[in-house]
Coordinates of C-alpha atoms and ligand atoms in Angstrom, one line a residue:
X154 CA 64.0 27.0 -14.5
X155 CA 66.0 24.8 -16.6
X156 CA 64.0 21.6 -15.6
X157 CA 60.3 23.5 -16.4
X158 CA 61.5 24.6 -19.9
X159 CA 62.2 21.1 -20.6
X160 CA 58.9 20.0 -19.4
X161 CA 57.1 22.3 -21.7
X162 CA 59.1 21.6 -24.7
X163 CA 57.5 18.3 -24.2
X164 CA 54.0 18.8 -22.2
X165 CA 51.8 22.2 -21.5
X166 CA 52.7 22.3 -17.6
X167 CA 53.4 25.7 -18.0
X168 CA 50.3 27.1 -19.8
X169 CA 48.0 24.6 -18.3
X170 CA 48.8 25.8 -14.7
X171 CA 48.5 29.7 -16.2
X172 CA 45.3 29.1 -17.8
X173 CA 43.4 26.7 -15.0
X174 CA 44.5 28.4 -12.0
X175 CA 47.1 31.6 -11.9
X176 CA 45.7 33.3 -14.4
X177 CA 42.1 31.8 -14.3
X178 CA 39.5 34.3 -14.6
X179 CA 37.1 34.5 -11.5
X180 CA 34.7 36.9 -10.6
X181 CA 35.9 39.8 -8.0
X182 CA 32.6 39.5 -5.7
X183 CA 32.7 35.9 -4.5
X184 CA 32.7 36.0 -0.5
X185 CA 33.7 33.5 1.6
X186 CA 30.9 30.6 1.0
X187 CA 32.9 30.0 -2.4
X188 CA 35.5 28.9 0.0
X189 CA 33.9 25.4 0.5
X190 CA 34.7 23.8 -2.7
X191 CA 38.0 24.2 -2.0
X192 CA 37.7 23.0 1.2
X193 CA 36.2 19.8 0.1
X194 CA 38.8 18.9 -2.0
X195 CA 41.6 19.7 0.7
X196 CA 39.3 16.9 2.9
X197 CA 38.9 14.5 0.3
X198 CA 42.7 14.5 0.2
X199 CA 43.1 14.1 3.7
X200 CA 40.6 11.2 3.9
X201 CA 42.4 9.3 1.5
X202 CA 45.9 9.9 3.1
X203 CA 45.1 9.1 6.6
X204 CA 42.3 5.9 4.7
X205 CA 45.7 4.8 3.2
X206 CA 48.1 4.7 6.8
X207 CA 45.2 3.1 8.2
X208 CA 44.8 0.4 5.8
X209 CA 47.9 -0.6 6.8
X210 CA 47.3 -2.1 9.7
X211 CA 43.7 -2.4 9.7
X212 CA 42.4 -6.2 9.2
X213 CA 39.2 -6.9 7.2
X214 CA 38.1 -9.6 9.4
X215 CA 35.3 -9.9 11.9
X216 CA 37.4 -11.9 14.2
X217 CA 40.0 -9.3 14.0
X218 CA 38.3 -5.5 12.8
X219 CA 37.5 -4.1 15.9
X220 CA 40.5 -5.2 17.7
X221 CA 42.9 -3.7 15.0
X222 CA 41.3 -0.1 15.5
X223 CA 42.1 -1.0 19.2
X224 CA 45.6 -1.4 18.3
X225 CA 46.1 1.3 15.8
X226 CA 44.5 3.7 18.5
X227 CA 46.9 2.0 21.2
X228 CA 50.0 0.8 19.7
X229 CA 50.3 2.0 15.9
X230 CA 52.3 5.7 16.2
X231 CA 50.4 8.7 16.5
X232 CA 47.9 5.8 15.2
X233 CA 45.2 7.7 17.6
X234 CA 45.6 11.0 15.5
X235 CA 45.1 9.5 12.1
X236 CA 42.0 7.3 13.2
X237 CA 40.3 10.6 14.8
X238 CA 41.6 12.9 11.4
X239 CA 40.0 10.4 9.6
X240 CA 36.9 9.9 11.5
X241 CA 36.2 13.4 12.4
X242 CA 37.3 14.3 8.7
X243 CA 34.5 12.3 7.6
X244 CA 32.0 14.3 10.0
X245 CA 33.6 17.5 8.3
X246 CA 33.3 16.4 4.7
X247 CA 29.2 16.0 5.4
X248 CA 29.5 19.3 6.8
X249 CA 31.3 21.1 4.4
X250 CA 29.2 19.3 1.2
X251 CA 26.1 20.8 3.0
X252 CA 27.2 24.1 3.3
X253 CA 28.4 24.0 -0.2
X254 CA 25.0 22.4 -1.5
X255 CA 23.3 25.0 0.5
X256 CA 25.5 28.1 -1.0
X257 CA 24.6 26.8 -4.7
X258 CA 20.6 26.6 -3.9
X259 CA 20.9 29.9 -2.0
X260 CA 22.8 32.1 -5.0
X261 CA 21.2 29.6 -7.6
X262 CA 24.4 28.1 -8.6
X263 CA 22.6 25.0 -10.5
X264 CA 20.7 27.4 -13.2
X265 CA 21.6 27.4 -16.8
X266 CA 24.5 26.8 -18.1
X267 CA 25.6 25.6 -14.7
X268 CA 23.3 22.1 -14.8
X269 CA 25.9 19.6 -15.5
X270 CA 28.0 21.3 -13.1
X271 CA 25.1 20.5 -10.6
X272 CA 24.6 17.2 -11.2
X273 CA 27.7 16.0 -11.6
X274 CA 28.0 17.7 -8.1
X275 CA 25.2 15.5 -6.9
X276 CA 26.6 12.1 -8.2
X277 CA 30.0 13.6 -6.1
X278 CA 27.4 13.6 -2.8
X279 CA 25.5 10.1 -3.5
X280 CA 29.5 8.7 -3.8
X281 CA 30.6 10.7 -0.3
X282 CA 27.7 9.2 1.3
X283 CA 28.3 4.9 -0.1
X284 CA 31.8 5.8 0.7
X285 CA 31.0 6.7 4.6
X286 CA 27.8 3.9 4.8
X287 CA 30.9 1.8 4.2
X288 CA 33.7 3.1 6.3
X289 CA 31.4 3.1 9.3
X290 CA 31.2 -0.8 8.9
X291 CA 34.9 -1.5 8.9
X292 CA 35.1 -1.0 13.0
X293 CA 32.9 -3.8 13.6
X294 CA 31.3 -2.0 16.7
X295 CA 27.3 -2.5 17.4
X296 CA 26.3 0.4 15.3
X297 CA 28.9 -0.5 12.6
X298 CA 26.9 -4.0 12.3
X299 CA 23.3 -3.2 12.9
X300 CA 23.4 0.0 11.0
X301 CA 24.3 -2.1 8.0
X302 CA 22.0 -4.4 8.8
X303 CA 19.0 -1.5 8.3
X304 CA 20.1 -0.2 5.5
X305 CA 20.6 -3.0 3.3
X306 CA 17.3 -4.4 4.2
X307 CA 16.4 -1.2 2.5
X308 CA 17.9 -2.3 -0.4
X309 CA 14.9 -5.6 0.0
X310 CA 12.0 -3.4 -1.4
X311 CA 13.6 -2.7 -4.6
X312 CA 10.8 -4.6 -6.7
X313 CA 11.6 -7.6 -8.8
X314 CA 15.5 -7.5 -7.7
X315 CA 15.7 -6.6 -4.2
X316 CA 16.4 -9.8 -2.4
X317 CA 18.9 -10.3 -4.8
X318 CA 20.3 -7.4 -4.3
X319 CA 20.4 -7.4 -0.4
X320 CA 22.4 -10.7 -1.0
X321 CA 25.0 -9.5 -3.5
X322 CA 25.5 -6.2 -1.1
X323 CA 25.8 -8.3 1.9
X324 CA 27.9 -11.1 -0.2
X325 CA 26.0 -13.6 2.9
X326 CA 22.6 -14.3 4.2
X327 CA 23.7 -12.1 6.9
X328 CA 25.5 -9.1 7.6
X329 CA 28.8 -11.0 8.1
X330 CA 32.4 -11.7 7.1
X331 CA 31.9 -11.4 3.7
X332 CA 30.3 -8.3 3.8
X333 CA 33.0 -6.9 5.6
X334 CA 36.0 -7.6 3.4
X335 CA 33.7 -6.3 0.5
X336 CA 32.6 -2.9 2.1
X337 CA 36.6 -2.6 2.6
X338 CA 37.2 -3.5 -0.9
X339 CA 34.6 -1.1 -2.3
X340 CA 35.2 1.6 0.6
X341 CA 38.8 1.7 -0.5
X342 CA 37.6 2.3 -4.0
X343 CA 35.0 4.6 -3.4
X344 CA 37.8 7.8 -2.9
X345 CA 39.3 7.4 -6.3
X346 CA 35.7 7.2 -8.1
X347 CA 35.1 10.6 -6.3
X348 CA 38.8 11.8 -7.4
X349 CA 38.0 11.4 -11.3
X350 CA 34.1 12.9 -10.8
X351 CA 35.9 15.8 -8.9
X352 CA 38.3 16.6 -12.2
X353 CA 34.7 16.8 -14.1
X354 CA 33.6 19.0 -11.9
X355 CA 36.3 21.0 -12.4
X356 CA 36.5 21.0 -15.9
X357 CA 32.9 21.5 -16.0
X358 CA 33.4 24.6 -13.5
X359 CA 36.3 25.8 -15.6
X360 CA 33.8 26.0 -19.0
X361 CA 30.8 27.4 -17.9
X362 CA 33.0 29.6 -14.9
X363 CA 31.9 30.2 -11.3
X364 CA 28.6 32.2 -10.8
X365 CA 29.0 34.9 -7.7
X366 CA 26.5 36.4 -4.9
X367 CA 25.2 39.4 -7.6
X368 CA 24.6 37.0 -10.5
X369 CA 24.9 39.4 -12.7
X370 CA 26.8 38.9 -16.3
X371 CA 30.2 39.8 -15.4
X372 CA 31.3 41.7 -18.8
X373 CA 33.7 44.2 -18.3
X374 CA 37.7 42.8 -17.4
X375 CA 37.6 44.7 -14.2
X376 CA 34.9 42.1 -13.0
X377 CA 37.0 39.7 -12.7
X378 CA 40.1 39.1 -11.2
X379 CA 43.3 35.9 -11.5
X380 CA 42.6 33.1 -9.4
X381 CA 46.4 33.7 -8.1
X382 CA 47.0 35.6 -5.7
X383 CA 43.0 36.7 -5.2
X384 CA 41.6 33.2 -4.0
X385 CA 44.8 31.6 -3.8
X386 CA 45.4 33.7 -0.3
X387 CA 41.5 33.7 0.1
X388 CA 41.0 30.0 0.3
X389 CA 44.5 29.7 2.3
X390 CA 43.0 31.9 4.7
X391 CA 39.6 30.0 4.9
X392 CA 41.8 26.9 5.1
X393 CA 43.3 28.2 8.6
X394 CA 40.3 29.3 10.0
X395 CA 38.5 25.2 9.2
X396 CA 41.2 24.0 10.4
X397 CA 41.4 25.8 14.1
X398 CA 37.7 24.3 14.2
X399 CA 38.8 20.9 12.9
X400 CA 41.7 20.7 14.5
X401 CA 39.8 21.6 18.0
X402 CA 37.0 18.8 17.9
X403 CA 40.1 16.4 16.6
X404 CA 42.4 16.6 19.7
X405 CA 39.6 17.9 22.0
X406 CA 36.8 15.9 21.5
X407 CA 37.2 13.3 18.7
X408 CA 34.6 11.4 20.4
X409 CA 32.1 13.4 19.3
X410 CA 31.7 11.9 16.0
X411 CA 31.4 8.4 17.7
X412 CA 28.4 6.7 18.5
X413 CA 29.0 5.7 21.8
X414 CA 27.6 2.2 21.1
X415 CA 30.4 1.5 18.6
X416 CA 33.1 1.0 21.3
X417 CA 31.3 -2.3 22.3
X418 CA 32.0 -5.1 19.6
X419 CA 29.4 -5.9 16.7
X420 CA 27.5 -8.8 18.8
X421 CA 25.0 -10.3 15.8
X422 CA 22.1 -12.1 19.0
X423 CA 21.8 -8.6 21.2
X424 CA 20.3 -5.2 18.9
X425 CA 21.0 -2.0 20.8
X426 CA 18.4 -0.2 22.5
X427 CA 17.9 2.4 20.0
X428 CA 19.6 2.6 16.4
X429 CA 20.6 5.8 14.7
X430 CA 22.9 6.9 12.1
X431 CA 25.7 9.5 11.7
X432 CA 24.4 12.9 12.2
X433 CA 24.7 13.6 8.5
X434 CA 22.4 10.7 7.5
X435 CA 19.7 12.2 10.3
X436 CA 17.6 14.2 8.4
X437 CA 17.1 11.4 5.2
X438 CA 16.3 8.8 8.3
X439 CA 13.5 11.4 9.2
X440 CA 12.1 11.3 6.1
X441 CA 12.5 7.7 6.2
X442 CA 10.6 7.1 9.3
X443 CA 8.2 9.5 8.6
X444 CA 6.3 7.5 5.9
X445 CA 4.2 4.2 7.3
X446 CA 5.0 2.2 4.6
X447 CA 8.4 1.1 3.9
X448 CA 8.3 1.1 0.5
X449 CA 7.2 4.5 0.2
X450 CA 9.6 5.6 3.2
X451 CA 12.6 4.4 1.2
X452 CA 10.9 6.1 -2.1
X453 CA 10.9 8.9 -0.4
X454 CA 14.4 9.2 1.0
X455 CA 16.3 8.6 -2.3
X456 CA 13.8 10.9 -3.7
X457 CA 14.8 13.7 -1.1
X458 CA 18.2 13.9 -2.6
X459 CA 17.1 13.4 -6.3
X460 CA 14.8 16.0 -6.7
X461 CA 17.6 18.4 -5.9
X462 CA 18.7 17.1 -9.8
X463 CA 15.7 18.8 -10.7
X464 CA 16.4 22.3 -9.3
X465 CA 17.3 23.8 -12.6
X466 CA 13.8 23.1 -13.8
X467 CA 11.9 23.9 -10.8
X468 CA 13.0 27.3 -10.6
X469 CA 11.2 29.3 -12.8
X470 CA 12.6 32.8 -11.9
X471 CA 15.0 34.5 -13.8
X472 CA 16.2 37.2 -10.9
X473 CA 20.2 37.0 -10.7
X474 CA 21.6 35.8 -7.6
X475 CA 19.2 33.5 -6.6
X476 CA 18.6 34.6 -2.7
X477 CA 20.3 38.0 -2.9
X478 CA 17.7 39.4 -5.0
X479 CA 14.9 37.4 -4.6
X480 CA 13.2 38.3 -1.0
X481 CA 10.8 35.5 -1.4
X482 CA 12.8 33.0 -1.8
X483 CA 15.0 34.0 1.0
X484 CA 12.5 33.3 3.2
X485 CA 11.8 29.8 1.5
X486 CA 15.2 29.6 1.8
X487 CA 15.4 30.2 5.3
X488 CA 12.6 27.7 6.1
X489 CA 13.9 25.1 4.4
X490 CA 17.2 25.5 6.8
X491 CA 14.9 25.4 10.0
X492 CA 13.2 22.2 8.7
X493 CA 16.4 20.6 7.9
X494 CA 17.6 21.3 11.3
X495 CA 13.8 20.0 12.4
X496 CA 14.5 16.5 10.4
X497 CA 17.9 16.2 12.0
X498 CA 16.6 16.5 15.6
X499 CA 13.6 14.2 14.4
X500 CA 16.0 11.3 12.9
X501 CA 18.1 11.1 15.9
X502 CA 15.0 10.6 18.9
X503 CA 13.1 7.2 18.9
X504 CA 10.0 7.6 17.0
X505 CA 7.5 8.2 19.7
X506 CA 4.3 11.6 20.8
X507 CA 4.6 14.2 19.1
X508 CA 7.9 13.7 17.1
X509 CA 5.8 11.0 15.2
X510 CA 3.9 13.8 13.6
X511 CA 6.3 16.7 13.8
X512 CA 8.8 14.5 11.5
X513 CA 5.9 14.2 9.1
X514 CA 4.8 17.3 8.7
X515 CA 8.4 18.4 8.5
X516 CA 8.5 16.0 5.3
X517 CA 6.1 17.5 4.1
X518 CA 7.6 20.8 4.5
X519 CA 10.9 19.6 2.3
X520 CA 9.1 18.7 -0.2
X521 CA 6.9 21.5 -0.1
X522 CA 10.0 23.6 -0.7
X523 CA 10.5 21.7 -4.2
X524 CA 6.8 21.7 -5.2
X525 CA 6.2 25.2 -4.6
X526 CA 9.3 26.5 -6.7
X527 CA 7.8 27.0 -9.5
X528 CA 4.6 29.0 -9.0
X529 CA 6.8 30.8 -6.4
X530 CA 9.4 31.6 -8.8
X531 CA 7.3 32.6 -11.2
X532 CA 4.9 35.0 -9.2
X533 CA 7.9 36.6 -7.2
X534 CA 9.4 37.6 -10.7
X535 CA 6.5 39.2 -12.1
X536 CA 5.9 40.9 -8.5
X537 CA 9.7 42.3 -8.2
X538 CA 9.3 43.3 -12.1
X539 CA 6.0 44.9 -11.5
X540 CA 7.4 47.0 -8.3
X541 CA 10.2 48.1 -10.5
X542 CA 13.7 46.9 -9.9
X543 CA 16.6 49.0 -11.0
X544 CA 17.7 48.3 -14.5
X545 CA 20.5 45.9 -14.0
X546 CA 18.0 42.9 -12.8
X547 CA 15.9 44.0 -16.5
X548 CA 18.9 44.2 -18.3
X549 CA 20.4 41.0 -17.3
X550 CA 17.0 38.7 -17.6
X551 CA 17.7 37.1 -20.6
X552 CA 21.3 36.7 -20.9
X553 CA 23.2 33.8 -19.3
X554 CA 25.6 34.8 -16.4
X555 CA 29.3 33.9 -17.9
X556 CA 32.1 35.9 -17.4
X557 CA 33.4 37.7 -20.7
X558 CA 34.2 35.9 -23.7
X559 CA 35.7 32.4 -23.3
Ligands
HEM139 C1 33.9 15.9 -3.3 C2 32.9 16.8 -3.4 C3 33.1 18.1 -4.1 C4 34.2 18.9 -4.4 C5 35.7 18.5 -4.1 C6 33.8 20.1 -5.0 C7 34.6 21.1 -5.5 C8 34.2 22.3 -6.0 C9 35.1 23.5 -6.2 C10 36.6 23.5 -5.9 C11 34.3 24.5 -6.7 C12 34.8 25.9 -7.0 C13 34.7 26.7 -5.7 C14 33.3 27.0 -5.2 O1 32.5 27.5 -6.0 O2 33.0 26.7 -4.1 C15 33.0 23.9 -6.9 C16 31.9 24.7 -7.4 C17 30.6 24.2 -7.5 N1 30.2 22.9 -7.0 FE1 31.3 21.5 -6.1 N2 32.4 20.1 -5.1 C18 32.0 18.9 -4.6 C19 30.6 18.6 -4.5 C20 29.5 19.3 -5.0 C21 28.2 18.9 -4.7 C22 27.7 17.8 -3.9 C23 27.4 19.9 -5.4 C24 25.9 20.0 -5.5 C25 25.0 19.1 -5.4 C26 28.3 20.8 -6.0 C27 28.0 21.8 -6.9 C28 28.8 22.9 -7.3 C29 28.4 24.1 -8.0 C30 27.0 24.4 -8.5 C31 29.5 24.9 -8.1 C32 29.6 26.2 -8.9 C33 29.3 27.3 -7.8 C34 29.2 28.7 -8.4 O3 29.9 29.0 -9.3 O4 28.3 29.4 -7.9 N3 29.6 20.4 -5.7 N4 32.9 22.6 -6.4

């Protein structure tokens, strides 16, 4: 086309398209949990478009918030579908993040020379999750307000600067107007943050190349096949298949991902019965509550997503393909998922009998997980080894999984 060649007689459009996604190299094996990545970024794309129609006639104003999502529900066209996209695209995002997190522990994604991919992924999730803390403030409903109210107290036991802190978040002695037009400012700002870390990400991805279920160095050319029309079609396909389940929960049941409370107005002199977070804030709100002492109990909840930074250097074991080939560390694995889902149910009942105690050892039991990694790692190595694994697992110990020469 006319128009292209003149493009790439001035800029690489051309070549850079080839060479970072038709032609890209990827590895034949990669099944369908390599589909989430993808999927994240299609979200992240819808959050923002629908964020942006409803910034348009949403009003940062605590006289005014919750009666503008009235109106764009009510009289704003098709306003109700791009408040429940948006909402229930939020609910999505956590759950596709998870399942994404989950597939790179599981196939041990975040092992050398894929650590910066890792943790630039994990600065993507701390940014997902101030982005939501945000948006679920802009309604103005009685969860909006008094789960904001909790978690920037949290913010308090920070030593030294915490009041401080609490005051610039909240830009008031209370939860209040200013901290409204603030969370809107920042929540609109958030996205873009998460736009450019994505592009690292990328690029990052793009160096180092995507790992896949076997692990194993992928040498030969017939290991790998172009990203067009392999995973093109493949994470087209994927797409369809989220979006029937999307789709369903948005015009079925959009209230799902709710909190019933949040339909009554933010009232600042009556706390609701009983206060709990989205869903995908549950299981760090366990972890939370599970500890006595605040201080600790907040300790211990940022550390529950930090010491997922340190994965790389936990695991000890040199097996390829992380839970394919390591029967041990499936079952870890797999225990880890139960007490997750454990944590989840924990974080969303009051704190009272048995759950008090089933909560902590549950903590416990996460950070167990960590802890353990490395004498597990270790000894299930030398075990496999000593029983003998056929000679690819050998073979591959010691060189880094990339795919053919760069
Ligand atoms: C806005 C959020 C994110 C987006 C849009 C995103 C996007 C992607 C995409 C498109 C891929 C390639 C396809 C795939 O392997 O699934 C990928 C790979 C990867 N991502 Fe993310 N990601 C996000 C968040 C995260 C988070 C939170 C983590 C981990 C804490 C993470 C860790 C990784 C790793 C380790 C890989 C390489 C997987 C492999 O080759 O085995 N990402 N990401």
């Amino acid at each position: 086309m006319k128009i292209i060649n003149w493009i790439d007689a001035r800029f690489p459009l051309t070549p850079f398209i080839k060479h970072e996604l038709t032609e890209y190299k990827t590895p034949a094996n990669l099944n369908y949990w390599w589909n989430f990545g993808s999927l994240a970024g299609f979200i992240l794309m819808l959050q923002i478009i629908t964020g942006l129609f409803l910034a348009m006639h949403y009003k940062a104003d605590t006289n005014m918030a919750f009666d503008s999502v009235e109106y764009i529900m009510r009289e704003v066209n098709f306003g109700w579908l791009i408040r429940y996209l948006h909402s229930t695209g939020a609910a999505a995002f956590f759950a596709i993040l998870y399942i994404h997190i989950l597939r790179g522990l599981y196939y041990g994604s975040y092992r050398k020379p894929r650590e910066m991919l890792w943790w630039s992924g994990i600065a993507l999730l701390f940014l997902v999750m101030g982005a939501a803390f945000m948006g679920y403030l802009l309604p103005w409903g009685q969860m909006s307000f008094w789960g904001a109210q909790v978690i920037t107290n949290l913010f308090g036991v920070i030593p030294f600067i915490g009041d401080d802190l609490v005051l610039l978040l909240r830009g008031d002695f209370a939860v209040g107007d200013a901290t409204l037009t603030r969370f809107f400012a920042l929540h609109y700002l958030i996205p873009f943050l998460i736009v450019g870390l994505v592009v690292i990400h990328l690029v990052t991805l793009h160096w180092v190349k995507s790992t896949n279920p076997s692990g194993h160095s992928l040498q030969r050319e017939s290991d790998a096949v172009p990203f067009h029309p392999y995973y093109t079609v493949k994470d087209l396909f994927g797409l369809m298949v989220f979006l029937l389940v999307f789709l369903s929960f948005v015009f079925f049941s959009p209230g799902s991902f709710i909190e019933a409370d949040n339909y009554i107005p933010a009232n600042p002199l009556q706390t609701p019965a009983h206060i709990v977070p989205e869903w995908y804030f549950l299981p760090f709100y366990a972890i939370l509550r599970a500890i006595p002492n605040l201080e600790l109990g907040v300790v211990a909840m940022v550390a529950s997503i930090l010491i997922l930074a340190f994965m790389p250097y936990l695991d000890r074991s040199r097996i390829p393909g992380g839970g394919t080939n390591r029967p041990i560390y499936r079952l870890m694995f797999l225990a880890f998922l139960i007490d997750i889902v454990v944590l989840t149910y924990v974080g969303k009942k009051p704190p009272e009998g048995m759950l008090v105690p089933i909560g902590q050892v549950a903590t416990l039991v996460y950070f167990g997980f960590f802890a353990a990694m490395p004498f597990v790692s270790k000894w299930e190595e030398r075990w496999l080894l000593s029983k003998s694994v056929p000679g690819p697992v050998q073979e591959n110990l010691d060189k880094p999984i990339t795919l053919g020469k760069r």
